């Protein structure tokens, strides 16, 4: 998620606002200090326009 945020030129605060979550949550997820629940993960995926398959099936990217 962090690399996608960088590629899109967004700050952690912008992503948090877009997903309607606390910026500390974004920080913790990016620093591997939190495992987000679906209620948090889904809005983040949508805000960053990430294909959910890359999150739930990362092995598909290697093919």
JSON list of N, CA and C in Angstrom, two decimals:
[
{"chain": "A", "resi": 1, "resn": "UNK", "atom": "N", "xyz": [0.82, -1.18, 0.00]},
{"chain": "A", "resi": 1, "resn": "UNK", "atom": "CA", "xyz": [0.00, 0.00, 0.00]},
{"chain": "A", "resi": 1, "resn": "UNK", "atom": "C", "xyz": [0.87, 1.25, 0.00]},
{"chain": "A", "resi": 2, "resn": "UNK", "atom": "N", "xyz": [1.97, 1.19, 0.70]},
{"chain": "A", "resi": 2, "resn": "UNK", "atom": "CA", "xyz": [2.85, 2.35, 0.79]},
{"chain": "A", "resi": 2, "resn": "UNK", "atom": "C", "xyz": [3.39, 2.72, -0.60]},
{"chain": "A", "resi": 3, "resn": "UNK", "atom": "N", "xyz": [3.82, 1.72, -1.35]},
{"chain": "A", "resi": 3, "resn": "UNK", "atom": "CA", "xyz": [4.37, 2.00, -2.68]},
{"chain": "A", "resi": 3, "resn": "UNK", "atom": "C", "xyz": [3.30, 2.56, -3.61]},
{"chain": "A", "resi": 4, "resn": "UNK", "atom": "N", "xyz": [2.09, 2.06, -3.50]},
{"chain": "A", "resi": 4, "resn": "UNK", "atom": "CA", "xyz": [0.99, 2.60, -4.32]},
{"chain": "A", "resi": 4, "resn": "UNK", "atom": "C", "xyz": [0.70, 4.04, -3.93]},
{"chain": "A", "resi": 5, "resn": "UNK", "atom": "N", "xyz": [0.72, 4.31, -2.64]},
{"chain": "A", "resi": 5, "resn": "UNK", "atom": "CA", "xyz": [0.48, 5.68, -2.18]},
{"chain": "A", "resi": 5, "resn": "UNK", "atom": "C", "xyz": [1.55, 6.61, -2.74]},
{"chain": "A", "resi": 6, "resn": "UNK", "atom": "N", "xyz": [2.80, 6.18, -2.70]},
{"chain": "A", "resi": 6, "resn": "UNK", "atom": "CA", "xyz": [3.89, 6.99, -3.25]},
{"chain": "A", "resi": 6, "resn": "UNK", "atom": "C", "xyz": [3.70, 7.22, -4.76]},
{"chain": "A", "resi": 7, "resn": "UNK", "atom": "N", "xyz": [3.38, 6.15, -5.48]},
{"chain": "A", "resi": 7, "resn": "UNK", "atom": "CA", "xyz": [3.19, 6.28, -6.93]},
{"chain": "A", "resi": 7, "resn": "UNK", "atom": "C", "xyz": [2.07, 7.25, -7.28]},
{"chain": "A", "resi": 8, "resn": "UNK", "atom": "N", "xyz": [1.07, 7.29, -6.44]},
{"chain": "A", "resi": 8, "resn": "UNK", "atom": "CA", "xyz": [-0.07, 8.19, -6.69]},
{"chain": "A", "resi": 8, "resn": "UNK", "atom": "C", "xyz": [0.19, 9.61, -6.16]},
{"chain": "A", "resi": 9, "resn": "UNK", "atom": "N", "xyz": [1.32, 9.79, -5.49]},
{"chain": "A", "resi": 9, "resn": "UNK", "atom": "CA", "xyz": [1.68, 11.12, -4.99]},
{"chain": "A", "resi": 9, "resn": "UNK", "atom": "C", "xyz": [0.81, 11.58, -3.84]},
{"chain": "A", "resi": 10, "resn": "UNK", "atom": "N", "xyz": [0.39, 10.64, -3.01]},
{"chain": "A", "resi": 10, "resn": "UNK", "atom": "CA", "xyz": [-0.50, 10.97, -1.89]},
{"chain": "A", "resi": 10, "resn": "UNK", "atom": "C", "xyz": [0.23, 10.89, -0.56]},
{"chain": "A", "resi": 11, "resn": "UNK", "atom": "N", "xyz": [-0.20, 11.70, 0.37]},
{"chain": "A", "resi": 11, "resn": "UNK", "atom": "CA", "xyz": [0.33, 11.63, 1.73]},
{"chain": "A", "resi": 11, "resn": "UNK", "atom": "C", "xyz": [-0.51, 10.63, 2.53]},
{"chain": "A", "resi": 12, "resn": "UNK", "atom": "N", "xyz": [0.01, 10.24, 3.67]},
{"chain": "A", "resi": 12, "resn": "UNK", "atom": "CA", "xyz": [-0.75, 9.35, 4.54]},
{"chain": "A", "resi": 12, "resn": "UNK", "atom": "C", "xyz": [-2.05, 10.03, 4.99]},
{"chain": "A", "resi": 13, "resn": "UNK", "atom": "N", "xyz": [-1.99, 11.30, 5.25]},
{"chain": "A", "resi": 13, "resn": "UNK", "atom": "CA", "xyz": [-3.18, 12.04, 5.67]},
{"chain": "A", "resi": 13, "resn": "UNK", "atom": "C", "xyz": [-4.23, 12.06, 4.56]},
{"chain": "A", "resi": 14, "resn": "UNK", "atom": "N", "xyz": [-3.80, 12.25, 3.33]},
{"chain": "A", "resi": 14, "resn": "UNK", "atom": "CA", "xyz": [-4.75, 12.26, 2.22]},
{"chain": "A", "resi": 14, "resn": "UNK", "atom": "C", "xyz": [-5.44, 10.90, 2.08]},
{"chain": "A", "resi": 15, "resn": "UNK", "atom": "N", "xyz": [-4.65, 9.84, 2.18]},
{"chain": "A", "resi": 15, "resn": "UNK", "atom": "CA", "xyz": [-5.22, 8.50, 2.08]},
{"chain": "A", "resi": 15, "resn": "UNK", "atom": "C", "xyz": [-6.20, 8.24, 3.23]},
{"chain": "A", "resi": 16, "resn": "UNK", "atom": "N", "xyz": [-5.80, 8.64, 4.42]},
{"chain": "A", "resi": 16, "resn": "UNK", "atom": "CA", "xyz": [-6.69, 8.47, 5.58]},
{"chain": "A", "resi": 16, "resn": "UNK", "atom": "C", "xyz": [-8.00, 9.22, 5.37]},
{"chain": "A", "resi": 17, "resn": "UNK", "atom": "N", "xyz": [-7.92, 10.43, 4.86]},
{"chain": "A", "resi": 17, "resn": "UNK", "atom": "CA", "xyz": [-9.14, 11.20, 4.60]},
{"chain": "A", "resi": 17, "resn": "UNK", "atom": "C", "xyz": [-10.00, 10.54, 3.53]},
{"chain": "A", "resi": 18, "resn": "UNK", "atom": "N", "xyz": [-9.36, 10.04, 2.47]},
{"chain": "A", "resi": 18, "resn": "UNK", "atom": "CA", "xyz": [-10.09, 9.39, 1.39]},
{"chain": "A", "resi": 18, "resn": "UNK", "atom": "C", "xyz": [-10.80, 8.12, 1.87]},
{"chain": "A", "resi": 19, "resn": "UNK", "atom": "N", "xyz": [-10.16, 7.40, 2.80]},
{"chain": "A", "resi": 19, "resn": "UNK", "atom": "CA", "xyz": [-10.73, 6.16, 3.31]},
{"chain": "A", "resi": 19, "resn": "UNK", "atom": "C", "xyz": [-11.56, 6.37, 4.57]},
{"chain": "A", "resi": 20, "resn": "UNK", "atom": "N", "xyz": [-11.59, 7.60, 5.05]},
{"chain": "A", "resi": 20, "resn": "UNK", "atom": "CA", "xyz": [-12.33, 7.95, 6.26]},
{"chain": "A", "resi": 20, "resn": "UNK", "atom": "C", "xyz": [-11.86, 7.14, 7.47]},
{"chain": "A", "resi": 21, "resn": "UNK", "atom": "N", "xyz": [-10.53, 7.10, 7.63]},
{"chain": "A", "resi": 21, "resn": "UNK", "atom": "CA", "xyz": [-9.92, 6.43, 8.78]},
{"chain": "A", "resi": 21, "resn": "UNK", "atom": "C", "xyz": [-8.88, 7.36, 9.40]},
{"chain": "A", "resi": 22, "resn": "UNK", "atom": "N", "xyz": [-8.39, 6.98, 10.55]},
{"chain": "A", "resi": 22, "resn": "UNK", "atom": "CA", "xyz": [-7.39, 7.79, 11.24]},
{"chain": "A", "resi": 22, "resn": "UNK", "atom": "C", "xyz": [-6.03, 7.64, 10.56]},
{"chain": "A", "resi": 23, "resn": "UNK", "atom": "N", "xyz": [-5.29, 8.73, 10.47]},
{"chain": "A", "resi": 23, "resn": "UNK", "atom": "CA", "xyz": [-3.98, 8.70, 9.83]},
{"chain": "A", "resi": 23, "resn": "UNK", "atom": "C", "xyz": [-3.02, 7.75, 10.55]},
{"chain": "A", "resi": 24, "resn": "UNK", "atom": "N", "xyz": [-3.18, 7.60, 11.85]},
{"chain": "A", "resi": 24, "resn": "UNK", "atom": "CA", "xyz": [-2.32, 6.66, 12.59]},
{"chain": "A", "resi": 24, "resn": "UNK", "atom": "C", "xyz": [-2.55, 5.22, 12.14]},
{"chain": "A", "resi": 25, "resn": "UNK", "atom": "N", "xyz": [-3.75, 4.93, 11.71]},
{"chain": "A", "resi": 25, "resn": "UNK", "atom": "CA", "xyz": [-4.04, 3.60, 11.19]},
{"chain": "A", "resi": 25, "resn": "UNK", "atom": "C", "xyz": [-3.27, 3.35, 9.92]},
{"chain": "A", "resi": 26, "resn": "UNK", "atom": "N", "xyz": [-3.24, 4.33, 9.03]},
{"chain": "A", "resi": 26, "resn": "UNK", "atom": "CA", "xyz": [-2.46, 4.21, 7.80]},
{"chain": "A", "resi": 26, "resn": "UNK", "atom": "C", "xyz": [-0.99, 4.03, 8.12]},
{"chain": "A", "resi": 27, "resn": "UNK", "atom": "N", "xyz": [-0.47, 4.82, 9.05]},
{"chain": "A", "resi": 27, "resn": "UNK", "atom": "CA", "xyz": [0.93, 4.71, 9.44]},
{"chain": "A", "resi": 27, "resn": "UNK", "atom": "C", "xyz": [1.24, 3.31, 9.97]},
{"chain": "A", "resi": 28, "resn": "UNK", "atom": "N", "xyz": [0.40, 2.80, 10.84]},
{"chain": "A", "resi": 28, "resn": "UNK", "atom": "CA", "xyz": [0.62, 1.49, 11.44]},
{"chain": "A", "resi": 28, "resn": "UNK", "atom": "C", "xyz": [0.57, 0.37, 10.40]},
{"chain": "A", "resi": 29, "resn": "UNK", "atom": "N", "xyz": [-0.34, 0.46, 9.47]},
{"chain": "A", "resi": 29, "resn": "UNK", "atom": "CA", "xyz": [-0.44, -0.55, 8.42]},
{"chain": "A", "resi": 29, "resn": "UNK", "atom": "C", "xyz": [0.81, -0.51, 7.54]},
{"chain": "A", "resi": 30, "resn": "UNK", "atom": "N", "xyz": [1.22, 0.68, 7.15]},
{"chain": "A", "resi": 30, "resn": "UNK", "atom": "CA", "xyz": [2.40, 0.81, 6.30]},
{"chain": "A", "resi": 30, "resn": "UNK", "atom": "C", "xyz": [3.68, 0.36, 6.99]},
{"chain": "A", "resi": 31, "resn": "UNK", "atom": "N", "xyz": [3.73, 0.46, 8.30]},
{"chain": "A", "resi": 31, "resn": "UNK", "atom": "CA", "xyz": [4.92, 0.06, 9.04]},
{"chain": "A", "resi": 31, "resn": "UNK", "atom": "C", "xyz": [4.77, -1.34, 9.64]},
{"chain": "A", "resi": 32, "resn": "UNK", "atom": "N", "xyz": [3.79, -2.08, 9.14]},
{"chain": "A", "resi": 32, "resn": "UNK", "atom": "CA", "xyz": [3.57, -3.47, 9.56]},
{"chain": "A", "resi": 32, "resn": "UNK", "atom": "C", "xyz": [3.33, -3.61, 11.06]},
{"chain": "A", "resi": 33, "resn": "UNK", "atom": "N", "xyz": [2.72, -2.60, 11.65]},
{"chain": "A", "resi": 33, "resn": "UNK", "atom": "CA", "xyz": [2.39, -2.65, 13.08]},
{"chain": "A", "resi": 33, "resn": "UNK", "atom": "C", "xyz": [0.92, -2.94, 13.31]},
{"chain": "A", "resi": 34, "resn": "UNK", "atom": "N", "xyz": [0.18, -3.14, 12.21]},
{"chain": "A", "resi": 34, "resn": "UNK", "atom": "CA", "xyz": [-1.25, -3.42, 12.34]},
{"chain": "A", "resi": 34, "resn": "UNK", "atom": "C", "xyz": [-1.69, -4.32, 11.20]},
{"chain": "A", "resi": 35, "resn": "UNK", "atom": "N", "xyz": [-2.62, -5.19, 11.50]},
{"chain": "A", "resi": 35, "resn": "UNK", "atom": "CA", "xyz": [-3.29, -6.01, 10.50]},
{"chain": "A", "resi": 35, "resn": "UNK", "atom": "C", "xyz": [-4.72, -5.50, 10.42]},
{"chain": "A", "resi": 36, "resn": "UNK", "atom": "N", "xyz": [-5.02, -4.79, 9.35]},
{"chain": "A", "resi": 36, "resn": "UNK", "atom": "CA", "xyz": [-6.34, -4.16, 9.28]},
{"chain": "A", "resi": 36, "resn": "UNK", "atom": "C", "xyz": [-7.48, -5.15, 9.13]},
{"chain": "A", "resi": 37, "resn": "UNK", "atom": "N", "xyz": [-8.59, -4.81, 9.74]},
{"chain": "A", "resi": 37, "resn": "UNK", "atom": "CA", "xyz": [-9.82, -5.57, 9.56]},
{"chain": "A", "resi": 37, "resn": "UNK", "atom": "C", "xyz": [-10.39, -5.17, 8.20]},
{"chain": "A", "resi": 38, "resn": "UNK", "atom": "N", "xyz": [-11.30, -5.99, 7.70]},
{"chain": "A", "resi": 38, "resn": "UNK", "atom": "CA", "xyz": [-11.91, -5.73, 6.40]},
{"chain": "A", "resi": 38, "resn": "UNK", "atom": "C", "xyz": [-12.57, -4.36, 6.35]},
{"chain": "A", "resi": 39, "resn": "UNK", "atom": "N", "xyz": [-13.12, -3.92, 7.48]},
{"chain": "A", "resi": 39, "resn": "UNK", "atom": "CA", "xyz": [-13.80, -2.61, 7.52]},
{"chain": "A", "resi": 39, "resn": "UNK", "atom": "C", "xyz": [-12.83, -1.46, 7.26]},
{"chain": "A", "resi": 40, "resn": "UNK", "atom": "N", "xyz": [-11.56, -1.69, 7.48]},
{"chain": "A", "resi": 40, "resn": "UNK", "atom": "CA", "xyz": [-10.53, -0.68, 7.22]},
{"chain": "A", "resi": 40, "resn": "UNK", "atom": "C", "xyz": [-9.85, -0.96, 5.89]},
{"chain": "A", "resi": 41, "resn": "UNK", "atom": "N", "xyz": [-9.57, -2.21, 5.63]},
{"chain": "A", "resi": 41, "resn": "UNK", "atom": "CA", "xyz": [-8.84, -2.58, 4.42]},
{"chain": "A", "resi": 41, "resn": "UNK", "atom": "C", "xyz": [-9.62, -2.23, 3.15]},
{"chain": "A", "resi": 42, "resn": "UNK", "atom": "N", "xyz": [-10.88, -2.53, 3.12]},
{"chain": "A", "resi": 42, "resn": "UNK", "atom": "CA", "xyz": [-11.68, -2.28, 1.92]},
{"chain": "A", "resi": 42, "resn": "UNK", "atom": "C", "xyz": [-11.69, -0.80, 1.52]},
{"chain": "A", "resi": 43, "resn": "UNK", "atom": "N", "xyz": [-11.95, 0.12, 2.44]},
{"chain": "A", "resi": 43, "resn": "UNK", "atom": "CA", "xyz": [-11.90, 1.54, 2.05]},
{"chain": "A", "resi": 43, "resn": "UNK", "atom": "C", "xyz": [-10.50, 1.98, 1.58]},
{"chain": "A", "resi": 44, "resn": "UNK", "atom": "N", "xyz": [-9.46, 1.39, 2.16]},
{"chain": "A", "resi": 44, "resn": "UNK", "atom": "CA", "xyz": [-8.10, 1.72, 1.71]},
{"chain": "A", "resi": 44, "resn": "UNK", "atom": "C", "xyz": [-7.85, 1.24, 0.29]},
{"chain": "A", "resi": 45, "resn": "UNK", "atom": "N", "xyz": [-8.27, 0.02, 0.01]},
{"chain": "A", "resi": 45, "resn": "UNK", "atom": "CA", "xyz": [-8.11, -0.52, -1.35]},
{"chain": "A", "resi": 45, "resn": "UNK", "atom": "C", "xyz": [-8.84, 0.36, -2.35]},
{"chain": "A", "resi": 46, "resn": "UNK", "atom": "N", "xyz": [-10.04, 0.75, -2.00]},
{"chain": "A", "resi": 46, "resn": "UNK", "atom": "CA", "xyz": [-10.82, 1.61, -2.90]},
{"chain": "A", "resi": 46, "resn": "UNK", "atom": "C", "xyz": [-10.19, 2.99, -3.05]},
{"chain": "A", "resi": 47, "resn": "UNK", "atom": "N", "xyz": [-9.74, 3.56, -1.96]},
{"chain": "A", "resi": 47, "resn": "UNK", "atom": "CA", "xyz": [-9.14, 4.90, -2.00]},
{"chain": "A", "resi": 47, "resn": "UNK", "atom": "C", "xyz": [-7.89, 4.91, -2.88]},
{"chain": "A", "resi": 48, "resn": "UNK", "atom": "N", "xyz": [-7.10, 3.85, -2.78]},
{"chain": "A", "resi": 48, "resn": "UNK", "atom": "CA", "xyz": [-5.85, 3.78, -3.54]},
{"chain": "A", "resi": 48, "resn": "UNK", "atom": "C", "xyz": [-6.02, 3.14, -4.92]},
{"chain": "A", "resi": 49, "resn": "UNK", "atom": "N", "xyz": [-7.24, 2.71, -5.21]},
{"chain": "A", "resi": 49, "resn": "UNK", "atom": "CA", "xyz": [-7.55, 2.05, -6.48]},
{"chain": "A", "resi": 49, "resn": "UNK", "atom": "C", "xyz": [-6.63, 0.85, -6.72]},
{"chain": "A", "resi": 50, "resn": "UNK", "atom": "N", "xyz": [-6.49, 0.03, -5.69]},
{"chain": "A", "resi": 50, "resn": "UNK", "atom": "CA", "xyz": [-5.68, -1.18, -5.77]},
{"chain": "A", "resi": 50, "resn": "UNK", "atom": "C", "xyz": [-6.58, -2.33, -6.18]},
{"chain": "A", "resi": 51, "resn": "UNK", "atom": "N", "xyz": [-6.10, -3.17, -7.08]},
{"chain": "A", "resi": 51, "resn": "UNK", "atom": "CA", "xyz": [-6.82, -4.38, -7.45]},
{"chain": "A", "resi": 51, "resn": "UNK", "atom": "C", "xyz": [-6.79, -5.30, -6.24]},
{"chain": "A", "resi": 52, "resn": "UNK", "atom": "N", "xyz": [-7.92, -5.66, -5.72]},
{"chain": "A", "resi": 52, "resn": "UNK", "atom": "CA", "xyz": [-8.00, -6.49, -4.52]},
{"chain": "A", "resi": 52, "resn": "UNK", "atom": "C", "xyz": [-7.27, -7.82, -4.68]},
{"chain": "A", "resi": 53, "resn": "UNK", "atom": "N", "xyz": [-7.16, -8.31, -5.91]},
{"chain": "A", "resi": 53, "resn": "UNK", "atom": "CA", "xyz": [-6.46, -9.57, -6.14]},
{"chain": "A", "resi": 53, "resn": "UNK", "atom": "C", "xyz": [-4.99, -9.47, -5.74]},
{"chain": "A", "resi": 54, "resn": "UNK", "atom": "N", "xyz": [-4.40, -8.28, -5.85]},
{"chain": "A", "resi": 54, "resn": "UNK", "atom": "CA", "xyz": [-2.99, -8.14, -5.46]},
{"chain": "A", "resi": 54, "resn": "UNK", "atom": "C", "xyz": [-2.82, -8.22, -3.95]},
{"chain": "A", "resi": 55, "resn": "UNK", "atom": "N", "xyz": [-3.87, -7.92, -3.21]},
{"chain": "A", "resi": 55, "resn": "UNK", "atom": "CA", "xyz": [-3.83, -8.01, -1.75]},
{"chain": "A", "resi": 55, "resn": "UNK", "atom": "C", "xyz": [-4.12, -9.44, -1.29]},
{"chain": "A", "resi": 56, "resn": "UNK", "atom": "N", "xyz": [-5.16, -10.03, -1.86]},
{"chain": "A", "resi": 56, "resn": "UNK", "atom": "CA", "xyz": [-5.61, -11.32, -1.37]},
{"chain": "A", "resi": 56, "resn": "UNK", "atom": "C", "xyz": [-4.95, -12.51, -2.07]},
{"chain": "A", "resi": 57, "resn": "UNK", "atom": "N", "xyz": [-4.38, -12.28, -3.25]},
{"chain": "A", "resi": 57, "resn": "UNK", "atom": "CA", "xyz": [-3.69, -13.34, -4.00]},
{"chain": "A", "resi": 57, "resn": "UNK", "atom": "C", "xyz": [-2.38, -12.81, -4.56]},
{"chain": "A", "resi": 58, "resn": "UNK", "atom": "N", "xyz": [-1.44, -12.43, -3.71]},
{"chain": "A", "resi": 58, "resn": "UNK", "atom": "CA", "xyz": [-0.20, -11.81, -4.20]},
{"chain": "A", "resi": 58, "resn": "UNK", "atom": "C", "xyz": [0.63, -12.73, -5.10]},
{"chain": "A", "resi": 59, "resn": "UNK", "atom": "N", "xyz": [0.46, -14.04, -4.98]},
{"chain": "A", "resi": 59, "resn": "UNK", "atom": "CA", "xyz": [1.23, -14.96, -5.81]},
{"chain": "A", "resi": 59, "resn": "UNK", "atom": "C", "xyz": [0.89, -14.82, -7.29]},
{"chain": "A", "resi": 60, "resn": "UNK", "atom": "N", "xyz": [-0.27, -14.29, -7.61]},
{"chain": "A", "resi": 60, "resn": "UNK", "atom": "CA", "xyz": [-0.66, -14.10, -8.99]},
{"chain": "A", "resi": 60, "resn": "UNK", "atom": "C", "xyz": [0.23, -13.07, -9.69]},
{"chain": "A", "resi": 61, "resn": "UNK", "atom": "N", "xyz": [0.81, -12.16, -8.94]},
{"chain": "A", "resi": 61, "resn": "UNK", "atom": "CA", "xyz": [1.67, -11.14, -9.53]},
{"chain": "A", "resi": 61, "resn": "UNK", "atom": "C", "xyz": [2.96, -11.76, -10.06]},
{"chain": "A", "resi": 62, "resn": "UNK", "atom": "N", "xyz": [3.41, -12.84, -9.49]},
{"chain": "A", "resi": 62, "resn": "UNK", "atom": "CA", "xyz": [4.67, -13.46, -9.90]},
{"chain": "A", "resi": 62, "resn": "UNK", "atom": "C", "xyz": [4.55, -14.20, -11.21]},
{"chain": "A", "resi": 63, "resn": "UNK", "atom": "N", "xyz": [3.33, -14.53, -11.61]},
{"chain": "A", "resi": 63, "resn": "UNK", "atom": "CA", "xyz": [3.12, -15.32, -12.83]},
{"chain": "A", "resi": 63, "resn": "UNK", "atom": "C", "xyz": [3.36, -14.50, -14.08]}
]
